[in-house]
């Protein structure tokens, strides 16, 4: 098996239905990733270890999803020097606003690249764009991906206009 | 100097004007405390060390204040088994709603006892109530404190009614 | 029957499905509690009596849950000198934001230890942490509880990584 | 001195600048009132006594203003059978939304007639409309008051149109 | 048929399931009312006529419910000198916050007595409290009603405590 | 003096600093307008008369600004068949959210063309775009206006790039 | 087939159930329109081309609906000098507040006439009102439409009053 | 002059005080950038041209800041295949919530890496982390930067503890 370059982690396995769309996008682009559960609140040591060792293991981007008081993305970003993408997972009681604020409102010095609530697919695409800085084949695939999106919309438009 | 039983920590020294009211209440009740800066995002190791060693050093309650994506109280609570009181500090752009949600919306298993936005004085009082479980002198003082509050209001009422 | 040390009260019996998770946690730790309905708005005298007599009856922590204009936790805290934990119950029309604000935004002098919306399980755990100040067996159990949480997450992680 | 028929109460004397506009309106209509401080959280006994005795003393409407976790109007309404008008006072950290939700979101069975945030003048006018049910002179004055408002706007319109 | 003293109006017949609880309370207290649809936006003339003639027809309190940009209660209050109770009806897209703000945030000079989102039952009770100013039998019934509420809660508490 | 084709109205003369920017834009395009105060809540008859007669007097578009429970734009739209542009004026306590919701959330059948909070300048431009349907000179001027905006930005960009 | 004068566009074909009500209103008034998909984010060139050529093709008003970070209406308005009506489509995670803010909060210089969340029917009516400036038959039909609305409400009122 | 690898753009020169902190961070790390004004709404062609040509000119990351209906970051991301970092600039009337939602809530297929409201400094740091994928010297500097942050906090902590 190839060495993963993207780490996808989530605070709870109940976040998997949302977070798996990030993995699907990476599969589509043939980029290797690892996927696991790391809970900021229940496994703080694991969080530290994962974040501290990710770069050495060859990980280049980390995607972290969490809901509610979503501390996982920000805490990972506090330990690693890798870019961290945060996915606010829709919460049971505040419609994901709590998740969004907890992830995006990071203090100066420690950024988290936040995407839309439940926007794990875009987290995957953003990871690919970041990797595209060193991998021009990937950047070319991204250009093609955007064209495909465009054609899909144009076809739907054509159907609707009939 | 006496051994502190309450730890007051904050994410940044800019939180001091808010958090010092917690210290003032503890002074008023002659309870020993320590006060320092621990940043979840800039000093994650320090956060871990502080949280892991607090109980051994004799700390019985931790008061943690932070603003924005306020991860400090929740992360401390993830490491220690002591009760943790969280103070959402009013933020520059979202009026403290981000701080409040980031602190109060903790997942099942890891509670943070959250007080009002900028409510550090109440954090101090809550710490005293918690300590009052083992210290009946303290509980008696708290009873007196509530009576004093009552008299203060009654005096103001009397003035207004004149 | 043993004398209860925790009082769990709620504004309406419709809050029971949420509030019973607090009781379950106390059962798990073998801590005795009482559980009843006290409505701030429909039984104000009962609220006063309950709050004024709780400490004398041996109660050491009160957990109060309510929704909407949730006045129960704050009013109990205004009468007793015991620590009061407030559980904002998700409301029918404002997703629990009204409950949360009504409970957490207490004025200086009268704290309520607020947990997440519908976070009654954490209210139970917080009560245990407070009782742990005088009961080192309880504190030890809490340390074990946190380890169990950690193992549960690690097992799920292992399954996901396969 | 005449016997007051309206009771104006507030949670703190810091609410006086807002609440005094209610008194001014009653002065304008020559309706007798009393004005004092009653804190739900610092003087709960006083709150009960005030609410329980108001009707006997001849009070016909109670105006209660409070900010933050604003429990005063709702708790007064829980004790008295008189109509209670609630004034949400603008709070320091949540712009009065917390005050508004804490006052208006009362459960079925215990209404509070809520006016706008800081809307104490309208609380005074509403009290007058309620008293107008038994006092036709008052109702006639209210009719005149509305005409005066209308003329004031028409004059400003005329000035602007020039 | 007796002459109605309360007018219950709503912006659309789709508000009937919410607003009928106001009528039920009035039925319970044997107070005569009328109930109809008046749309601020679709029947503005009807709104004016209704509001202008209500007092002459013997109506003493108007209860008006509406959702979204809920202008009905405020516009009725702008025309009549009677007390107007506003019921924010839960809206399809903003959970009733739009209805609440549109009704409660009235400018100085024109009050609307606002109750909770979907709080039509309390609107009925508030109308009864207002009518109680001239009808001591009604006030006595209200006292009894509050006692019944209290007993109901006490019975549920007794069941839960078993 | 030329016959006005745009009516600019506002709920209070305190809205003038915001609303005058609509007038300035119309002046710039040499389009005649009238400007006055019409209060939905203090002068409801005036509101009806103004709305009912506007079209006959040659008005083709109405711009209405109001704050808080901002009923003016919606009520004008309920009476006239002309297009009505609503300007939510920033309110003292809810930052204009109440004004925005009260204006934009109109029920099916009665549209209000809502612009940004305090966006009176855009209200003026929108009125010009609507008039441009019958006035091709105006449409040409609008095209030029957009080009001028573009050049202004390009000049600022050039300065910044130096 | 007649030349369309209204362009109805939407960001995704999933917006069709909402946006088709705009088309239905135009059908009812016998006004010709075109309806298609234009995605600001997936087909930016198409967006530019559509907006730049609409006026030349005889389009007089554009109705644009989108959800989430809803850029379509504002970007169309940035290119064309025609009036643009924006329909915020209810989003999956923030109840349409994100759509509303993204559409209505346009900067000075580029207005979008915003209607209610999911308010596509009103977008159609607003387009008709705008076209009514040059088409007095249309304006007359609008007058009749408002009368029909009124009668419908009056009938429902009559039924309810029975 | 060296060829810039980061493009910093903003919707208006009034955003410069916020956005210049991104430039300062890049200066500190000796990374070349360009800084200019591109308005989505006033210069749509310029937006397209800039976005389409950025990659060819050697730009590897784009930082885009905007306020209100902040379309700039999302529209740039719709055209380029480079990673785009969005900075929500605090708005005059909604405290930056509108800016945040307009930037972060992008639809699947077109990500924007969003940072905190006014968080331009973190946008700069995130750009550096992204560039660090190909530039290990940069990654090493980032590691040092995080250590410096840590020391700064520790020094402040030491001062406070004295």
mmCIF file of C-alpha atoms in Angstrom, chain B residues 55 59-60 77-84 97 100-101 104-117 121-123 125-126 129-130 133-134 136 139 142-143 145-146 149, chain C residues 55 59-60 77-84 97 100-101 104-117 121-123 125-126 129-130 133-134 136 139 142-143 145-146 149:
data_model
loop_
_atom_site.group_PDB
_atom_site.id
_atom_site.type_symbol
_atom_site.label_atom_id
_atom_site.label_comp_id
_atom_site.label_asym_id
_atom_site.label_seq_id
_atom_site.Cartn_x
_atom_site.Cartn_y
_atom_site.Cartn_z
ATOM 1 C CA UNK B 55 -4.527 17.653 40.962
ATOM 2 C CA UNK B 59 -5.423 22.232 42.945
ATOM 3 C CA UNK B 60 -9.081 21.305 43.476
ATOM 4 C CA UNK B 77 -11.185 19.265 31.069
ATOM 5 C CA UNK B 78 -10.163 16.533 28.634
ATOM 6 C CA UNK B 79 -6.948 15.891 30.591
ATOM 7 C CA UNK B 80 -7.805 16.443 34.270
ATOM 8 C CA UNK B 81 -10.463 14.782 36.406
ATOM 9 C CA UNK B 82 -10.904 17.995 38.411
ATOM 10 C CA UNK B 83 -13.979 20.185 37.871
ATOM 11 C CA UNK B 84 -13.221 22.892 35.245
ATOM 12 C CA UNK B 97 -21.133 34.115 21.066
ATOM 13 C CA UNK B 100 -19.672 30.815 24.581
ATOM 14 C CA UNK B 101 -20.480 28.112 22.021
ATOM 15 C CA UNK B 104 -20.382 25.251 26.570
ATOM 16 C CA UNK B 105 -21.162 22.825 23.729
ATOM 17 C CA UNK B 106 -18.851 20.061 25.004
ATOM 18 C CA UNK B 107 -19.573 16.448 23.956
ATOM 19 C CA UNK B 108 -20.898 13.836 26.416
ATOM 20 C CA UNK B 109 -18.133 12.625 28.732
ATOM 21 C CA UNK B 110 -16.191 15.854 29.249
ATOM 22 C CA UNK B 111 -18.143 18.617 31.057
ATOM 23 C CA UNK B 112 -17.109 22.261 31.425
ATOM 24 C CA UNK B 113 -19.046 24.308 33.997
ATOM 25 C CA UNK B 114 -19.733 27.396 31.888
ATOM 26 C CA UNK B 115 -20.608 30.827 33.290
ATOM 27 C CA UNK B 116 -21.816 33.995 31.526
ATOM 28 C CA UNK B 117 -19.781 35.828 28.869
ATOM 29 C CA UNK B 121 -16.640 36.840 39.119
ATOM 30 C CA UNK B 122 -19.249 34.080 39.057
ATOM 31 C CA UNK B 123 -16.523 31.603 38.115
ATOM 32 C CA UNK B 125 -17.992 32.143 43.357
ATOM 33 C CA UNK B 126 -18.721 28.801 41.738
ATOM 34 C CA UNK B 129 -19.268 26.735 46.231
ATOM 35 C CA UNK B 130 -17.445 23.642 44.977
ATOM 36 C CA UNK B 133 -18.365 20.758 49.905
ATOM 37 C CA UNK B 134 -15.341 20.029 52.123
ATOM 38 C CA UNK B 136 -18.105 24.248 56.000
ATOM 39 C CA UNK B 139 -20.134 27.444 52.977
ATOM 40 C CA UNK B 142 -21.104 31.995 51.146
ATOM 41 C CA UNK B 143 -24.385 32.167 53.092
ATOM 42 C CA UNK B 145 -22.145 36.717 51.097
ATOM 43 C CA UNK B 146 -25.638 36.105 49.703
ATOM 44 C CA UNK B 149 -25.871 41.001 48.327
ATOM 45 C CA UNK C 55 -28.538 21.629 51.961
ATOM 46 C CA UNK C 59 -27.969 17.454 49.158
ATOM 47 C CA UNK C 60 -24.537 18.667 48.045
ATOM 48 C CA UNK C 77 -29.138 29.273 42.695
ATOM 49 C CA UNK C 78 -30.557 32.515 44.067
ATOM 50 C CA UNK C 79 -31.856 30.720 47.178
ATOM 51 C CA UNK C 80 -29.300 28.008 47.967
ATOM 52 C CA UNK C 81 -25.576 28.293 48.663
ATOM 53 C CA UNK C 82 -24.967 24.883 47.070
ATOM 54 C CA UNK C 83 -23.452 24.639 43.596
ATOM 55 C CA UNK C 84 -26.203 24.495 40.936
ATOM 56 C CA UNK C 97 -30.713 29.103 22.262
ATOM 57 C CA UNK C 100 -29.046 28.431 26.987
ATOM 58 C CA UNK C 101 -29.101 32.234 27.267
ATOM 59 C CA UNK C 104 -25.912 30.920 31.393
ATOM 60 C CA UNK C 105 -26.210 34.716 31.376
ATOM 61 C CA UNK C 106 -26.608 35.042 35.174
ATOM 62 C CA UNK C 107 -25.655 38.344 36.837
ATOM 63 C CA UNK C 108 -22.553 38.693 39.050
ATOM 64 C CA UNK C 109 -23.153 37.142 42.477
ATOM 65 C CA UNK C 110 -25.265 34.134 41.508
ATOM 66 C CA UNK C 111 -23.475 31.547 39.320
ATOM 67 C CA UNK C 112 -25.052 28.622 37.506
ATOM 68 C CA UNK C 113 -22.651 25.972 36.158
ATOM 69 C CA UNK C 114 -24.081 25.598 32.663
ATOM 70 C CA UNK C 115 -23.526 22.575 30.410
ATOM 71 C CA UNK C 116 -24.382 22.038 26.720
ATOM 72 C CA UNK C 117 -27.934 22.141 25.352
ATOM 73 C CA UNK C 121 -25.054 13.465 31.017
ATOM 74 C CA UNK C 122 -22.293 16.020 31.488
ATOM 75 C CA UNK C 123 -24.319 17.591 34.304
ATOM 76 C CA UNK C 125 -20.411 13.947 35.490
ATOM 77 C CA UNK C 126 -19.839 17.494 36.705
ATOM 78 C CA UNK C 129 -16.388 15.848 39.892
ATOM 79 C CA UNK C 130 -17.714 18.289 42.494
ATOM 80 C CA UNK C 133 -13.499 16.982 46.259
ATOM 81 C CA UNK C 134 -14.444 15.098 49.454
ATOM 82 C CA UNK C 136 -11.289 10.316 46.722
ATOM 83 C CA UNK C 139 -12.197 10.863 41.994
ATOM 84 C CA UNK C 142 -13.631 9.394 37.428
ATOM 85 C CA UNK C 143 -10.019 8.798 36.381
ATOM 86 C CA UNK C 145 -14.096 6.592 33.512
ATOM 87 C CA UNK C 146 -11.936 8.901 31.408
ATOM 88 C CA UNK C 149 -13.794 6.697 27.207
#
